[in-house]
Amino acid sequence: MDHTPSTIDEIPTPALVIERRAFDHNLRVMAEALPGPRLRPHVKAFKSTALAKEMVAVGHENFCAATVAEIEGMVAAGLDNDLLLANETTDYTRLGRLVDGGADITAAVDSDDVLEAVIRGGVRRILIDVEVGLPRCGCDPADAGRLAEAARAEGIEVRGVMGYEGHLMMVPKPDRRAAKVEEAMALLLQAHRDVGGDIVSGGGTGTYAVNTWVTEIQAGSYCLMDTQYSTLEVPFQQALSVLASIVSVSAKGWSVANAGLKAMGMDHGDPTWPEGELRFCSDEHSTLTVEPGGPGSTFGDLVRLHPAHVDPTVAKHRTMWVVDGEDVVDEWPVDLRHW
Amino acid sequence: MDHTPSTIDEIPTPALVIERRAFDHNLRVMAEALPGPRLRPHVKAFKSTALAKEMVAVGHENFCAATVAEIEGMVAAGLDNDLLLANETTDYTRLGRLVDGGADITAAVDSDDVLEAVIRGGVRRILIDVEVGLPRCGCDPADAGRLAEAARAEGIEVRGVMGYEGHLMMVPKPDRRAAKVEEAMALLLQAHRDVGGDIVSGGGTGTYAVNTWVTEIQAGSYCLMDTQYSTLEVPFQQALSVLASIVSVSAKGWSVANAGLKAMGMDHGDPTWPEGELRFCSDEHSTLTVEPGGPGSTFGDLVRLHPAHVDPTVAKHRTMWVVDGEDVVDEWPVDLRHW
């Protein structure tokens, strides 16, 4: 790239593009629903400290993360008002170093092994991570109290509990989703009674409105959105797209855009092209069905593809371009990538 | 990471790991089947100049690439004996700059628009890219001669043709695959008669043994392999795996490894865990079914997951660790990422 793009047609493709107005709408709606510390934005969805600072500007100062690299980047950007590693790892020495430097870091703990690693690594504050139905991390709810006691006996501050009802994010009907979330949160509240502390943390973009049992919601996708979450009745707009250029036009009715499965997360299926049919993706291509003279029918045309899953899509890119209409108004580096 | 790992248990996870012996086997088998310029390795599969140099060591000096960034990285590493951008793009000025610097670069051209952009960008050698049945890039075979003539009229050197039979890579039976490839290559050879030049380029890991009509095969996956290509009768071994650590163990019969869909390409489905069942992947996790006392049943256990598709998996990582048994014998940066 020779210079910083000032309009959308100067952005080198493929590229992540964020619609400023849709993004602002999403932040405003969420900040009204869950003001201040009622939301603990999850940086795994967007992996950008520049974007995180936009959330601070609307009142959310406490964040959670899925990787140690995300925590390190947030601390480096001064965004460690109250940082939670909402996940387990095997090596807490990198976090301990940040704690020694004065960072406010809390770790999720779901076993004696993790507790021991946390203590050895030098982290001093934890949440007990409770399994609430998703077969992933988290202790048995009945074991949470014992684990908290073991931690406190070692001088660790136990701030409360967390439990992620990830298996319920995509339950289609809000009523049914709310009922299932209530069952999951009953397990978390049972654990909280045994553990104590001020924090009950859980939820995500799919359940932020129906999970009324936690003290804070861990959501991140709401700010950018994807076609998977868009199938739910949530009041957030599609703010992220992958900008691509048409590099080949066939007389047989298709064109080829230069963004493929190395530019978009494919775990929830193909991306969507709002202006027509996307046939399939290859490593560096998406084949689109086009009409003569229609969108995508000319070499060099720009098209915007909507990925099915935002988190792994963002993780493939180095930067996000923020646009308002045709103007590029900001660039947000994706600085929390890798591990 | 505090120091360079010398044994596999010191590698920070998740990480790409290459088995040196399987890799050497794959390179040897391919170099015997297609010596020297009969193979033009495709760097898109492994995105590493260090790995490319291993291919040079067994006789393959000409490479092809899918992105301008791959070409730029190969030139920077001195690997531009004969470099082909086997793909179309909208901006050839970055390639033209390399040509001005003395790099030997050939571009694929499938339309008048691309030809014009190539000339404007300063690239002087091309192949005519012909569509042979895959609905992606490539001109109509009947238009190839006209396009070559138009290029030559502008003083461009037309070296021959290329056509990628990507839709035939996974035809299960070799006999049937060979028959279908013959049909596709008949289209390419028809175009070649009209175009002229020394090069007929095509093929991939799935068809390298049956495509006897081209002068050179464009294959890359063979060196690392994945579970998709492993379903074919090809003599290559699985050399790449994603190394992960167990971060959570449930009494209910599962464990959680710290590599998920941000560490592995998911477009061809879930990765495989050779030691047991992989239930599902999340952003940073894979949930594995484990037996008490068995592999993956202890916090900190290392597991190796085999991705379904190598190309997008490699593109997610910054480096590859080369191992021989328990020893780390080399590190190959994935230096050809992004665009």
PDB file of C-alpha atoms in Angstrom, chain B residues 25-237:
ATOM      1  CA  HIS B  25       9.434 -38.691   2.887  1.00  0.00           C
ATOM      2  CA  ASN B  26       6.870 -36.499   1.109  1.00  0.00           C
ATOM      3  CA  LEU B  27       9.537 -34.352  -0.559  1.00  0.00           C
ATOM      4  CA  ARG B  28      11.508 -37.392  -1.655  1.00  0.00           C
ATOM      5  CA  VAL B  29       8.488 -39.191  -3.139  1.00  0.00           C
ATOM      6  CA  MET B  30       7.401 -36.103  -5.081  1.00  0.00           C
ATOM      7  CA  ALA B  31      10.915 -35.264  -6.325  1.00  0.00           C
ATOM      8  CA  GLU B  32      11.242 -38.813  -7.663  1.00  0.00           C
ATOM      9  CA  ALA B  33       7.847 -38.650  -9.393  1.00  0.00           C
ATOM     10  CA  LEU B  34       8.252 -35.112 -10.752  1.00  0.00           C
ATOM     11  CA  PRO B  35      11.910 -34.077 -10.725  1.00  0.00           C
ATOM     12  CA  GLY B  36      13.142 -30.484 -11.116  1.00  0.00           C
ATOM     13  CA  PRO B  37      10.928 -28.240 -13.241  1.00  0.00           C
ATOM     14  CA  ARG B  38       8.276 -30.966 -13.690  1.00  0.00           C
ATOM     15  CA  LEU B  39       6.951 -29.671 -10.340  1.00  0.00           C
ATOM     16  CA  ARG B  40       6.213 -26.007  -9.660  1.00  0.00           C
ATOM     17  CA  PRO B  41       5.428 -26.121  -5.907  1.00  0.00           C
ATOM     18  CA  HIS B  42       2.502 -23.933  -4.853  1.00  0.00           C
ATOM     19  CA  VAL B  43       3.520 -21.834  -1.844  1.00  0.00           C
ATOM     20  CA  LYS B  44      -0.097 -21.104  -0.878  1.00  0.00           C
ATOM     21  CA  ALA B  45      -0.213 -24.447   0.933  1.00  0.00           C
ATOM     22  CA  PHE B  46       2.643 -23.683   3.345  1.00  0.00           C
ATOM     23  CA  LYS B  47       3.380 -19.926   3.110  1.00  0.00           C
ATOM     24  CA  SER B  48       6.980 -20.264   4.262  1.00  0.00           C
ATOM     25  CA  THR B  49      10.198 -19.396   2.446  1.00  0.00           C
ATOM     26  CA  ALA B  50      12.167 -21.597   4.839  1.00  0.00           C
ATOM     27  CA  LEU B  51      10.046 -24.565   3.778  1.00  0.00           C
ATOM     28  CA  ALA B  52      10.357 -23.556   0.109  1.00  0.00           C
ATOM     29  CA  LYS B  53      14.140 -23.728   0.462  1.00  0.00           C
ATOM     30  CA  GLU B  54      13.785 -27.406   1.441  1.00  0.00           C
ATOM     31  CA  MET B  55      12.089 -27.932  -1.917  1.00  0.00           C
ATOM     32  CA  VAL B  56      14.894 -26.142  -3.743  1.00  0.00           C
ATOM     33  CA  ALA B  57      17.296 -28.542  -2.010  1.00  0.00           C
ATOM     34  CA  VAL B  58      15.550 -31.510  -3.679  1.00  0.00           C
ATOM     35  CA  GLY B  59      15.550 -29.839  -7.103  1.00  0.00           C
ATOM     36  CA  HIS B  60      12.425 -27.675  -7.416  1.00  0.00           C
ATOM     37  CA  GLU B  61      13.443 -24.098  -8.175  1.00  0.00           C
ATOM     38  CA  ASN B  62      10.313 -22.701  -9.858  1.00  0.00           C
ATOM     39  CA  PHE B  63       7.352 -21.801  -7.643  1.00  0.00           C
ATOM     40  CA  CYS B  64       3.830 -20.514  -8.015  1.00  0.00           C
ATOM     41  CA  ALA B  65       1.774 -18.424  -5.624  1.00  0.00           C
ATOM     42  CA  ALA B  66      -1.794 -17.238  -5.085  1.00  0.00           C
ATOM     43  CA  THR B  67      -1.185 -13.764  -3.650  1.00  0.00           C
ATOM     44  CA  VAL B  68       1.027 -10.777  -4.360  1.00  0.00           C
ATOM     45  CA  ALA B  69       2.290 -10.949  -0.766  1.00  0.00           C
ATOM     46  CA  GLU B  70       3.503 -14.511  -1.399  1.00  0.00           C
ATOM     47  CA  ILE B  71       5.394 -13.331  -4.499  1.00  0.00           C
ATOM     48  CA  GLU B  72       6.922 -10.409  -2.608  1.00  0.00           C
ATOM     49  CA  GLY B  73       8.096 -12.703   0.196  1.00  0.00           C
ATOM     50  CA  MET B  74       9.587 -15.224  -2.212  1.00  0.00           C
ATOM     51  CA  VAL B  75      11.508 -12.487  -4.024  1.00  0.00           C
ATOM     52  CA  ALA B  76      12.741 -11.082  -0.708  1.00  0.00           C
ATOM     53  CA  ALA B  77      14.054 -14.562   0.128  1.00  0.00           C
ATOM     54  CA  GLY B  78      15.835 -14.851  -3.231  1.00  0.00           C
ATOM     55  CA  LEU B  79      13.482 -17.590  -4.446  1.00  0.00           C
ATOM     56  CA  ASP B  80      12.593 -15.956  -7.769  1.00  0.00           C
ATOM     57  CA  ASN B  81      14.310 -18.265 -10.218  1.00  0.00           C
ATOM     58  CA  ASP B  82      10.959 -18.457 -12.062  1.00  0.00           C
ATOM     59  CA  LEU B  83       7.970 -17.249 -10.043  1.00  0.00           C
ATOM     60  CA  LEU B  84       4.373 -17.514 -11.244  1.00  0.00           C
ATOM     61  CA  LEU B  85       1.406 -15.627  -9.810  1.00  0.00           C
ATOM     62  CA  ALA B  86      -1.071 -18.398 -10.667  1.00  0.00           C
ATOM     63  CA  ASN B  87      -4.007 -16.105 -10.005  1.00  0.00           C
ATOM     64  CA  GLU B  88      -5.505 -12.789 -11.092  1.00  0.00           C
ATOM     65  CA  THR B  89      -5.483  -9.538  -9.107  1.00  0.00           C
ATOM     66  CA  THR B  90      -6.496  -5.928  -9.749  1.00  0.00           C
ATOM     67  CA  ASP B  91      -3.172  -4.230  -8.973  1.00  0.00           C
ATOM     68  CA  TYR B  92       0.033  -5.377 -10.647  1.00  0.00           C
ATOM     69  CA  THR B  93       2.147  -2.367  -9.641  1.00  0.00           C
ATOM     70  CA  ARG B  94       3.575  -4.270  -6.660  1.00  0.00           C
ATOM     71  CA  LEU B  95       4.716  -7.021  -9.039  1.00  0.00           C
ATOM     72  CA  GLY B  96       6.021  -4.469 -11.547  1.00  0.00           C
ATOM     73  CA  ARG B  97       8.252  -2.995  -8.859  1.00  0.00           C
ATOM     74  CA  LEU B  98       9.769  -6.433  -8.277  1.00  0.00           C
ATOM     75  CA  VAL B  99      10.262  -6.930 -12.020  1.00  0.00           C
ATOM     76  CA  ASP B 100      12.010  -3.552 -12.174  1.00  0.00           C
ATOM     77  CA  GLY B 101      14.286  -4.851  -9.422  1.00  0.00           C
ATOM     78  CA  GLY B 102      15.248  -7.833 -11.564  1.00  0.00           C
ATOM     79  CA  ALA B 103      12.845 -10.498 -10.276  1.00  0.00           C
ATOM     80  CA  ASP B 104      11.675 -13.185 -12.726  1.00  0.00           C
ATOM     81  CA  ILE B 105       7.890 -13.001 -12.435  1.00  0.00           C
ATOM     82  CA  THR B 106       5.180 -14.392 -14.682  1.00  0.00           C
ATOM     83  CA  ALA B 107       1.497 -13.497 -14.255  1.00  0.00           C
ATOM     84  CA  ALA B 108      -1.615 -15.476 -15.158  1.00  0.00           C
ATOM     85  CA  VAL B 109      -3.983 -13.573 -17.475  1.00  0.00           C
ATOM     86  CA  ASP B 110      -7.585 -14.550 -18.199  1.00  0.00           C
ATOM     87  CA  SER B 111      -9.112 -11.374 -19.699  1.00  0.00           C
ATOM     88  CA  ASP B 112      -8.371  -8.152 -21.546  1.00  0.00           C
ATOM     89  CA  ASP B 113      -8.908  -6.255 -18.282  1.00  0.00           C
ATOM     90  CA  VAL B 114      -6.237  -8.289 -16.525  1.00  0.00           C
ATOM     91  CA  LEU B 115      -3.900  -7.996 -19.509  1.00  0.00           C
ATOM     92  CA  GLU B 116      -4.281  -4.218 -19.429  1.00  0.00           C
ATOM     93  CA  ALA B 117      -3.620  -4.135 -15.667  1.00  0.00           C
ATOM     94  CA  VAL B 118      -0.570  -6.396 -16.098  1.00  0.00           C
ATOM     95  CA  ILE B 119       0.895  -4.131 -18.785  1.00  0.00           C
ATOM     96  CA  ARG B 120       0.124  -0.988 -16.773  1.00  0.00           C
ATOM     97  CA  GLY B 121       1.706  -2.584 -13.687  1.00  0.00           C
ATOM     98  CA  GLY B 122       4.934  -3.409 -15.502  1.00  0.00           C
ATOM     99  CA  VAL B 123       4.880  -7.212 -15.665  1.00  0.00           C
ATOM    100  CA  ARG B 124       6.296  -8.504 -18.976  1.00  0.00           C
ATOM    101  CA  ARG B 125       5.742 -12.290 -18.983  1.00  0.00           C
ATOM    102  CA  ILE B 126       2.424 -14.111 -18.778  1.00  0.00           C
ATOM    103  CA  LEU B 127       0.629 -17.430 -19.033  1.00  0.00           C
ATOM    104  CA  ILE B 128      -2.894 -17.518 -20.442  1.00  0.00           C
ATOM    105  CA  ASP B 129      -5.137 -18.817 -17.634  1.00  0.00           C
ATOM    106  CA  VAL B 130      -7.767 -21.169 -19.052  1.00  0.00           C
ATOM    107  CA  GLU B 131     -10.966 -22.351 -17.374  1.00  0.00           C
ATOM    108  CA  VAL B 132     -11.044 -26.163 -17.563  1.00  0.00           C
ATOM    109  CA  GLY B 133     -14.272 -26.901 -15.658  1.00  0.00           C
ATOM    110  CA  LEU B 134     -13.837 -25.296 -12.232  1.00  0.00           C
ATOM    111  CA  PRO B 135     -16.160 -22.258 -12.039  1.00  0.00           C
ATOM    112  CA  ARG B 136     -13.467 -19.821 -10.984  1.00  0.00           C
ATOM    113  CA  CYS B 137     -10.788 -17.885 -12.864  1.00  0.00           C
ATOM    114  CA  GLY B 138      -9.647 -18.670 -16.410  1.00  0.00           C
ATOM    115  CA  CYS B 139     -10.762 -17.643 -19.887  1.00  0.00           C
ATOM    116  CA  ASP B 140     -12.869 -19.658 -22.304  1.00  0.00           C
ATOM    117  CA  PRO B 141     -10.448 -22.101 -24.036  1.00  0.00           C
ATOM    118  CA  ALA B 142     -11.669 -20.752 -27.393  1.00  0.00           C
ATOM    119  CA  ASP B 143     -10.588 -17.213 -26.387  1.00  0.00           C
ATOM    120  CA  ALA B 144      -7.049 -18.113 -25.282  1.00  0.00           C
ATOM    121  CA  GLY B 145      -5.413 -17.669 -28.693  1.00  0.00           C
ATOM    122  CA  ARG B 146      -6.933 -14.227 -29.218  1.00  0.00           C
ATOM    123  CA  LEU B 147      -5.791 -13.117 -25.746  1.00  0.00           C
ATOM    124  CA  ALA B 148      -2.242 -14.364 -26.418  1.00  0.00           C
ATOM    125  CA  GLU B 149      -2.154 -12.498 -29.704  1.00  0.00           C
ATOM    126  CA  ALA B 150      -3.348  -9.277 -28.017  1.00  0.00           C
ATOM    127  CA  ALA B 151      -0.601  -9.659 -25.410  1.00  0.00           C
ATOM    128  CA  ARG B 152       2.133 -10.296 -27.964  1.00  0.00           C
ATOM    129  CA  ALA B 153       0.967  -7.244 -29.914  1.00  0.00           C
ATOM    130  CA  GLU B 154       1.819  -5.231 -26.784  1.00  0.00           C
ATOM    131  CA  GLY B 155       5.279  -6.794 -26.530  1.00  0.00           C
ATOM    132  CA  ILE B 156       4.368  -9.185 -23.727  1.00  0.00           C
ATOM    133  CA  GLU B 157       6.048 -12.595 -23.655  1.00  0.00           C
ATOM    134  CA  VAL B 158       3.411 -15.344 -23.617  1.00  0.00           C
ATOM    135  CA  ARG B 159       5.049 -18.431 -22.134  1.00  0.00           C
ATOM    136  CA  GLY B 160       2.126 -20.816 -22.480  1.00  0.00           C
ATOM    137  CA  VAL B 161      -1.051 -21.753 -20.625  1.00  0.00           C
ATOM    138  CA  MET B 162      -2.249 -22.821 -17.205  1.00  0.00           C
ATOM    139  CA  GLY B 163      -5.533 -24.385 -16.108  1.00  0.00           C
ATOM    140  CA  TYR B 164      -6.441 -25.715 -12.698  1.00  0.00           C
ATOM    141  CA  GLU B 165      -8.672 -28.779 -12.498  1.00  0.00           C
ATOM    142  CA  GLY B 166      -9.455 -28.061  -8.830  1.00  0.00           C
ATOM    143  CA  HIS B 167     -12.907 -29.621  -9.106  1.00  0.00           C
ATOM    144  CA  LEU B 168     -11.271 -32.997  -9.784  1.00  0.00           C
ATOM    145  CA  MET B 169      -8.736 -33.169  -6.917  1.00  0.00           C
ATOM    146  CA  MET B 170     -11.037 -35.200  -4.690  1.00  0.00           C
ATOM    147  CA  VAL B 171     -12.569 -37.629  -7.215  1.00  0.00           C
ATOM    148  CA  PRO B 172     -12.148 -40.774  -5.088  1.00  0.00           C
ATOM    149  CA  LYS B 173     -11.104 -43.451  -7.629  1.00  0.00           C
ATOM    150  CA  PRO B 174      -7.772 -42.828  -9.436  1.00  0.00           C
ATOM    151  CA  ASP B 175      -9.088 -44.321 -12.713  1.00  0.00           C
ATOM    152  CA  ARG B 176     -12.140 -42.120 -12.713  1.00  0.00           C
ATOM    153  CA  ARG B 177     -10.007 -39.141 -11.650  1.00  0.00           C
ATOM    154  CA  ALA B 178      -7.604 -39.771 -14.535  1.00  0.00           C
ATOM    155  CA  ALA B 179     -10.469 -39.937 -17.048  1.00  0.00           C
ATOM    156  CA  LYS B 180     -12.001 -36.681 -15.813  1.00  0.00           C
ATOM    157  CA  VAL B 181      -8.589 -34.987 -15.787  1.00  0.00           C
ATOM    158  CA  GLU B 182      -8.018 -36.080 -19.388  1.00  0.00           C
ATOM    159  CA  GLU B 183     -11.247 -34.306 -20.410  1.00  0.00           C
ATOM    160  CA  ALA B 184     -10.228 -31.130 -18.555  1.00  0.00           C
ATOM    161  CA  MET B 185      -6.719 -31.204 -19.993  1.00  0.00           C
ATOM    162  CA  ALA B 186      -8.085 -31.635 -23.516  1.00  0.00           C
ATOM    163  CA  LEU B 187      -9.503 -28.126 -23.081  1.00  0.00           C
ATOM    164  CA  LEU B 188      -6.143 -26.843 -21.867  1.00  0.00           C
ATOM    165  CA  LEU B 189      -4.243 -28.497 -24.718  1.00  0.00           C
ATOM    166  CA  GLN B 190      -6.700 -27.075 -27.248  1.00  0.00           C
ATOM    167  CA  ALA B 191      -5.944 -23.623 -25.810  1.00  0.00           C
ATOM    168  CA  HIS B 192      -2.221 -24.384 -25.865  1.00  0.00           C
ATOM    169  CA  ARG B 193      -2.329 -25.147 -29.590  1.00  0.00           C
ATOM    170  CA  ASP B 194      -3.732 -21.650 -30.127  1.00  0.00           C
ATOM    171  CA  VAL B 195      -1.439 -19.915 -27.634  1.00  0.00           C
ATOM    172  CA  GLY B 196       1.921 -21.621 -28.106  1.00  0.00           C
ATOM    173  CA  GLY B 197       4.814 -21.339 -25.682  1.00  0.00           C
ATOM    174  CA  ASP B 198       6.724 -23.939 -23.675  1.00  0.00           C
ATOM    175  CA  ILE B 199       4.587 -24.167 -20.558  1.00  0.00           C
ATOM    176  CA  VAL B 200       1.424 -26.136 -19.883  1.00  0.00           C
ATOM    177  CA  SER B 201       0.833 -25.776 -16.163  1.00  0.00           C
ATOM    178  CA  GLY B 202      -1.886 -27.390 -14.024  1.00  0.00           C
ATOM    179  CA  GLY B 203      -2.683 -30.018 -11.469  1.00  0.00           C
ATOM    180  CA  GLY B 204      -2.296 -30.341  -7.748  1.00  0.00           C
ATOM    181  CA  THR B 205      -1.645 -32.879  -5.008  1.00  0.00           C
ATOM    182  CA  GLY B 206      -4.779 -34.826  -5.941  1.00  0.00           C
ATOM    183  CA  THR B 207      -3.920 -35.181  -9.631  1.00  0.00           C
ATOM    184  CA  TYR B 208      -0.116 -35.012  -9.763  1.00  0.00           C
ATOM    185  CA  ALA B 209       0.162 -38.704 -10.662  1.00  0.00           C
ATOM    186  CA  VAL B 210      -2.633 -38.877 -13.231  1.00  0.00           C
ATOM    187  CA  ASN B 211      -2.226 -35.526 -14.989  1.00  0.00           C
ATOM    188  CA  THR B 212       0.307 -36.572 -17.624  1.00  0.00           C
ATOM    189  CA  TRP B 213      -0.671 -33.864 -20.118  1.00  0.00           C
ATOM    190  CA  VAL B 214       0.910 -30.812 -18.483  1.00  0.00           C
ATOM    191  CA  THR B 215       4.602 -29.884 -18.576  1.00  0.00           C
ATOM    192  CA  GLU B 216       4.528 -28.948 -14.882  1.00  0.00           C
ATOM    193  CA  ILE B 217       2.325 -29.695 -11.862  1.00  0.00           C
ATOM    194  CA  GLN B 218       1.286 -26.997  -9.363  1.00  0.00           C
ATOM    195  CA  ALA B 219       1.106 -28.896  -6.055  1.00  0.00           C
ATOM    196  CA  GLY B 220       1.780 -27.760  -2.506  1.00  0.00           C
ATOM    197  CA  SER B 221      -0.273 -29.704   0.019  1.00  0.00           C
ATOM    198  CA  TYR B 222       1.691 -32.926  -0.576  1.00  0.00           C
ATOM    199  CA  CYS B 223       4.528 -31.762   1.668  1.00  0.00           C
ATOM    200  CA  LEU B 224       2.396 -31.321   4.816  1.00  0.00           C
ATOM    201  CA  MET B 225      -0.863 -33.142   3.976  1.00  0.00           C
ATOM    202  CA  ASP B 226      -4.242 -32.971   5.705  1.00  0.00           C
ATOM    203  CA  THR B 227      -7.072 -35.367   6.484  1.00  0.00           C
ATOM    204  CA  GLN B 228      -8.934 -34.402   3.307  1.00  0.00           C
ATOM    205  CA  TYR B 229      -6.089 -35.327   0.943  1.00  0.00           C
ATOM    206  CA  SER B 230      -5.334 -38.368   3.104  1.00  0.00           C
ATOM    207  CA  THR B 231      -8.612 -39.909   1.927  1.00  0.00           C
ATOM    208  CA  LEU B 232      -7.048 -40.236  -1.544  1.00  0.00           C
ATOM    209  CA  GLU B 233      -4.657 -42.973  -2.605  1.00  0.00           C
ATOM    210  CA  VAL B 234      -1.590 -40.729  -2.571  1.00  0.00           C
ATOM    211  CA  PRO B 235       1.768 -41.844  -1.151  1.00  0.00           C
ATOM    212  CA  PHE B 236       2.205 -38.881   1.201  1.00  0.00           C
ATOM    213  CA  GLN B 237       2.233 -38.958   4.993  1.00  0.00           C
TER     214      GLN B 237
END
